Amino acid sequence: MSRIAYVNGRYIPHAQASVHIEDRGYQFADGIYEVCEIREGYIIDETGHLDRLERSLHELEIAKPMSRAALKLVMKNLIRKNRINSGMIYLQVTRGVAPRDHVFPGPHVAPSIVMTAKSVASTVGDAKASKGVAVISLPDNRWDRVDIKTVSLLPNVLAKQKARETGAFEAWFVDGDDKVTEGSSTNAWIINQDGVLITRPAEHGILRGITRATVLRVAEAHNIPVEERSFSVEEAQQAREAFITAASTIVMPVVKVNDAIIGNGQPGSIATELRQLFHQHAEHIKL
Ligand code: PDD
């Protein structure tokens, strides 16, 4: 069965799906995106992702491409057309197609919307989580509105590539005060020796992760103490556990930060438990 993509109102074979060369996403990275997990016939935390999509559009003054109800319908259709049981759906909205000019093109130009979906077996993430992953740290060289989920991801791309070249899975960005902001495509967490979850507050320095918000609810429901504050690489290296969160990884234990082994080098028990409990607390929208 061939993959199907959604492009500006049409369902098209993935291999033929394309946008115009003067799409502002292509020329200026003038657009935003979302990634949702699909798990066993459900879309996970759809409301949170669509709320954030609307917020990102609002912050960049890009018009909504369609109503929330229509968006939900297209997502469902696309996942069904691709016969996906577990995997990911990607949504991207840009300011549209217009002759190249930095200035906004005006309301006559409609935003462009693209969606793709892919199957990913849930066993892939679980296998990785059973071993844990390594992270490296790098200076945070991004702009100060990383709370907006824009497709302008060049620093993130370079950081992730650097991580992979050094044998790590993720790169943690570090700010001018030597505090970890977040990963290149994940939020960063540690658990101190007293069993307290520590993660940076969701201000402008990080993306307000939807997975992060669900993990905070899991922690609350299971009486795991949480401190929303920033932490340094050194503190992370002395932590009992560390992990990262994103729709693409859920809770992924971190067993190494730069050269330092975390705990005994195995995924920590609290991170592992949070991963197991995650879907009991996440929103499930039936396909
Ligand atoms: N990334 N921080 C950054 C910079 C991210 O790109 C992401 C998500 C997150 C976690 O957000 P959430 O829990 O809502 O997925 C944090 C997606 C998965 C991506 O770019 O593929």
Coordinates of C-alpha atoms and ligand atoms in Angstrom, one line a residue:
M1 CA 0.0 0.0 0.0
S2 CA 1.4 3.4 -0.9
R3 CA 1.7 6.2 1.6
I4 CA -0.7 9.1 1.3
A5 CA 0.1 12.7 2.3
Y6 CA -2.4 15.6 2.8
V7 CA -1.4 18.9 1.0
N8 CA -3.7 21.9 0.9
G9 CA -7.0 20.1 0.7
R10 CA -5.9 17.0 -1.2
Y11 CA -4.9 13.5 -0.3
I12 CA -1.9 12.7 -2.6
P13 CA 0.5 9.7 -3.0
H14 CA 3.4 10.6 -0.7
A15 CA 6.0 10.3 -3.4
Q16 CA 4.2 13.0 -5.5
A17 CA 3.3 15.3 -2.7
S18 CA 4.9 18.7 -3.0
V19 CA 4.6 22.4 -2.2
H20 CA 5.5 25.4 -4.4
I21 CA 9.1 26.7 -4.4
E22 CA 7.9 30.0 -3.1
D23 CA 6.2 28.6 -0.1
R24 CA 7.3 30.8 2.8
G25 CA 8.1 27.7 4.8
Y26 CA 10.7 26.7 2.2
Q27 CA 12.2 30.2 1.8
F28 CA 12.0 31.7 5.3
A29 CA 11.1 28.8 7.6
D30 CA 8.0 30.9 8.1
G31 CA 5.8 28.2 9.6
I32 CA 5.0 26.0 12.5
Y33 CA 4.4 22.3 13.1
E34 CA 3.2 19.6 15.5
V35 CA 4.0 16.0 16.0
C36 CA 1.5 13.6 17.7
E37 CA 1.9 10.0 18.7
I38 CA -0.6 7.4 17.3
R39 CA -0.8 4.4 19.6
E40 CA -2.9 1.3 19.1
G41 CA -5.7 3.1 17.2
Y42 CA -5.7 6.3 19.2
I43 CA -4.2 9.8 18.8
I44 CA -2.4 10.7 22.0
D45 CA -2.9 14.1 23.6
E46 CA -4.4 15.6 20.5
T47 CA -6.1 18.5 22.3
G48 CA -2.8 19.7 23.8
H49 CA -1.1 19.5 20.4
L50 CA -3.8 21.3 18.6
D51 CA -4.0 24.0 21.4
R52 CA -0.3 24.6 21.0
L53 CA -0.6 24.6 17.2
E54 CA -3.2 27.4 17.5
R55 CA -1.0 29.3 19.9
S56 CA 2.0 29.0 17.6
L57 CA -0.1 30.3 14.7
H58 CA -1.4 33.2 16.9
E59 CA 2.1 34.2 18.0
L60 CA 3.3 34.4 14.4
E61 CA 0.1 36.0 13.1
I62 CA -0.5 33.2 10.6
A63 CA -4.1 32.5 9.9
K64 CA -5.7 29.2 10.9
P65 CA -5.8 27.0 7.8
M66 CA -9.1 25.4 8.9
S67 CA -11.3 25.0 11.9
R68 CA -10.3 22.7 14.8
A69 CA -13.1 20.2 13.8
A70 CA -11.8 20.1 10.2
L71 CA -8.2 19.6 11.3
K72 CA -9.2 16.7 13.5
L73 CA -11.1 15.1 10.6
V74 CA -8.2 15.4 8.2
M75 CA -5.9 13.9 10.8
K76 CA -8.2 11.0 11.4
N77 CA -8.7 10.5 7.6
L78 CA -5.0 10.6 6.9
I79 CA -4.1 8.1 9.6
R80 CA -6.9 5.8 8.4
K81 CA -5.9 6.1 4.7
N82 CA -2.3 5.1 5.7
R83 CA -3.7 2.2 7.8
I84 CA -1.6 3.3 10.8
N85 CA -2.1 1.6 14.1
S86 CA 0.9 3.0 15.9
G87 CA 3.2 5.7 14.7
M88 CA 3.4 9.5 14.3
I89 CA 1.4 12.2 12.5
Y90 CA 3.2 15.4 11.4
L91 CA 1.3 18.7 10.7
Q92 CA 2.9 21.8 9.2
V93 CA 1.3 25.2 8.5
T94 CA 3.2 27.9 6.8
R95 CA 2.3 31.5 5.9
G96 CA 1.6 30.3 2.3
V97 CA 2.9 30.9 -1.2
A98 CA 3.9 34.4 -2.3
P99 CA 6.7 36.2 -4.3
R100 CA 9.7 36.3 -2.1
D101 CA 9.6 39.3 0.2
H102 CA 10.4 39.3 4.0
V103 CA 7.2 41.3 4.7
F104 CA 4.0 39.3 5.3
P105 CA 2.1 38.8 2.0
G106 CA -1.3 40.0 3.3
P107 CA -4.6 38.3 4.0
H108 CA -5.2 37.3 0.4
V109 CA -2.5 34.6 0.7
A110 CA -3.9 31.5 2.4
P111 CA -1.7 29.5 4.7
S112 CA -0.3 26.2 3.4
I113 CA -1.1 23.0 5.3
V114 CA 0.7 19.7 5.0
M115 CA 0.3 16.5 7.0
T116 CA 2.2 13.2 6.8
A117 CA 1.8 10.1 8.8
K118 CA 4.0 7.1 9.3
S119 CA 3.9 3.8 11.1
V120 CA 6.4 3.2 13.9
A121 CA 6.1 0.0 15.9
S122 CA 5.9 0.7 19.7
T123 CA 8.6 -1.9 20.2
V124 CA 11.2 0.4 18.7
G125 CA 10.9 3.0 21.5
D126 CA 10.5 0.3 24.2
A127 CA 13.7 -1.4 23.1
K128 CA 15.6 1.9 23.2
A129 CA 14.1 2.7 26.6
S130 CA 15.2 -0.6 28.1
K131 CA 18.8 0.4 27.5
G132 CA 18.6 4.2 28.0
V133 CA 20.3 6.8 25.9
A134 CA 23.3 9.2 26.1
V135 CA 23.1 12.9 25.8
I136 CA 25.7 15.6 25.2
S137 CA 25.5 19.3 26.1
L138 CA 26.0 22.2 23.7
P139 CA 25.6 26.0 24.0
D140 CA 22.0 27.1 23.3
N141 CA 22.3 29.2 20.1
R142 CA 18.6 29.5 19.3
W143 CA 16.4 32.6 19.3
D144 CA 14.5 33.6 22.4
R145 CA 11.0 32.4 21.2
V146 CA 11.6 28.7 21.3
D147 CA 8.2 28.4 23.0
I148 CA 6.8 28.7 19.5
K149 CA 7.0 25.4 17.6
T150 CA 8.4 26.8 14.4
V151 CA 9.9 24.8 11.5
S152 CA 13.0 27.1 11.9
L153 CA 15.1 24.2 13.4
L154 CA 18.6 24.7 12.0
P155 CA 20.3 24.9 15.5
N156 CA 18.3 21.9 16.6
V157 CA 19.3 20.0 13.4
L158 CA 23.0 20.8 13.9
A159 CA 22.8 19.9 17.6
K160 CA 21.1 16.5 16.9
Q161 CA 23.7 15.7 14.2
K162 CA 26.5 16.5 16.6
A163 CA 25.0 14.2 19.2
R164 CA 24.7 11.4 16.7
E165 CA 28.3 11.9 15.5
T166 CA 29.5 11.5 19.1
G167 CA 27.4 8.4 19.7
A168 CA 24.7 10.2 21.7
F169 CA 21.0 10.2 21.0
E170 CA 20.2 13.7 22.0
A171 CA 21.9 17.1 22.6
W172 CA 20.9 19.2 25.6
F173 CA 21.1 23.0 25.0
V174 CA 22.8 25.0 27.8
D175 CA 22.0 28.7 28.4
G176 CA 24.4 31.6 29.3
D177 CA 23.9 30.7 33.1
D178 CA 25.2 27.2 32.5
K179 CA 21.7 25.8 32.9
V180 CA 20.1 23.1 30.6
T181 CA 17.2 24.5 28.6
E182 CA 16.0 21.4 26.7
G183 CA 17.0 18.9 24.1
S184 CA 17.1 19.5 20.4
S185 CA 13.7 17.8 20.1
T186 CA 12.8 16.9 23.6
N187 CA 12.4 18.3 27.1
A188 CA 15.0 17.5 29.8
W189 CA 14.5 16.1 33.3
I190 CA 16.5 14.9 36.2
I191 CA 15.6 13.1 39.4
N192 CA 17.8 14.0 42.4
Q193 CA 19.0 11.7 45.2
D194 CA 15.8 12.4 47.2
G195 CA 13.6 11.2 44.3
V196 CA 12.4 14.7 43.3
L197 CA 11.6 15.3 39.6
I198 CA 13.3 18.5 38.3
T199 CA 12.5 20.2 35.0
R200 CA 12.9 23.7 33.8
P201 CA 9.7 25.9 34.1
A202 CA 7.8 26.2 30.8
E203 CA 8.7 29.8 30.1
H204 CA 10.2 31.2 26.9
G205 CA 13.4 29.3 27.3
I206 CA 11.9 25.9 26.3
L207 CA 9.1 24.5 24.2
R208 CA 6.1 23.8 26.5
G209 CA 6.1 20.1 25.8
I210 CA 2.7 18.3 25.7
T211 CA 4.4 15.1 26.9
R212 CA 6.0 17.2 29.7
A213 CA 2.6 18.4 30.8
T214 CA 1.2 14.8 30.9
V215 CA 4.3 13.6 32.8
L216 CA 3.6 16.3 35.4
R217 CA 0.1 15.0 35.7
V218 CA 1.4 11.4 36.1
A219 CA 3.8 12.6 38.9
E220 CA 1.0 14.4 40.7
A221 CA -1.3 11.4 40.5
H222 CA 1.4 9.1 41.9
N223 CA 2.7 11.5 44.6
I224 CA 6.1 11.9 43.0
P225 CA 7.5 15.3 44.1
V226 CA 8.3 17.8 41.4
E227 CA 10.4 21.0 41.3
E228 CA 10.0 23.2 38.3
R229 CA 13.4 24.9 38.2
S230 CA 16.5 24.9 35.9
F231 CA 19.5 22.6 36.6
S232 CA 23.1 22.5 35.4
V233 CA 24.9 19.8 33.5
E234 CA 27.0 19.1 36.7
E235 CA 23.8 18.6 38.7
A236 CA 22.5 16.3 36.0
Q237 CA 25.7 14.3 36.1
Q238 CA 25.2 13.7 39.8
A239 CA 21.5 13.0 39.6
R240 CA 20.0 9.6 40.5
E241 CA 18.2 9.5 37.1
A242 CA 17.7 11.6 34.0
F243 CA 15.3 11.3 31.1
I244 CA 13.9 13.2 28.1
T245 CA 10.3 13.6 26.9
A246 CA 8.6 14.2 23.6
A247 CA 5.7 12.8 21.6
S248 CA 8.3 10.9 19.6
T249 CA 10.1 9.3 22.6
I250 CA 7.5 9.5 25.4
V251 CA 9.7 9.1 28.6
M252 CA 13.2 8.0 27.5
P253 CA 15.7 7.3 30.2
V254 CA 19.1 9.0 30.0
V255 CA 22.0 6.9 31.2
K256 CA 25.0 9.2 30.3
V257 CA 25.5 13.0 30.2
N258 CA 28.7 13.9 28.3
D259 CA 31.3 11.6 30.0
A260 CA 29.3 10.9 33.2
I261 CA 27.3 7.8 33.8
I262 CA 24.0 8.4 35.5
G263 CA 23.2 6.1 38.4
N264 CA 24.4 2.6 37.7
G265 CA 24.3 3.2 33.9
Q266 CA 20.9 1.5 33.6
P267 CA 17.5 3.2 33.0
G268 CA 16.3 4.5 36.4
S269 CA 13.3 3.0 38.2
I270 CA 11.3 6.2 38.4
A271 CA 11.8 7.1 34.7
T272 CA 10.9 3.5 33.7
E273 CA 7.7 3.7 35.9
L274 CA 6.8 7.1 34.4
R275 CA 7.1 5.6 30.9
Q276 CA 4.9 2.7 31.9
L277 CA 2.2 4.9 33.5
F278 CA 2.3 7.6 30.8
H279 CA -0.5 6.3 28.6
Q280 CA -2.8 5.7 31.5
H281 CA -2.9 9.5 32.0
A282 CA -2.6 10.8 28.4
E283 CA -5.6 11.8 26.4
H284 CA -6.7 9.1 23.9
I285 CA -8.8 10.1 20.8
K286 CA -10.2 7.1 19.0
L287 CA -9.5 6.8 15.3
Ligands
PDD1 N1 9.7 17.7 19.1 N2 11.5 20.6 22.8 C1 11.7 20.7 21.5 C2 12.7 21.6 21.0 C3 10.9 19.9 20.6 O1 11.1 19.9 19.3 C4 10.0 19.0 21.2 C5 9.1 18.1 20.3 C6 9.8 18.9 22.6 C7 8.8 18.0 23.2 O2 7.5 18.4 22.9 P1 6.2 17.4 22.9 O3 6.3 16.7 24.2 O4 5.1 18.3 22.8 O5 6.4 16.5 21.7 C8 10.5 19.8 23.4 C9 9.0 16.9 18.1 C10 8.6 15.6 18.6 C11 9.8 16.9 16.8 O6 10.4 18.0 16.5 O7 9.9 15.9 16.1

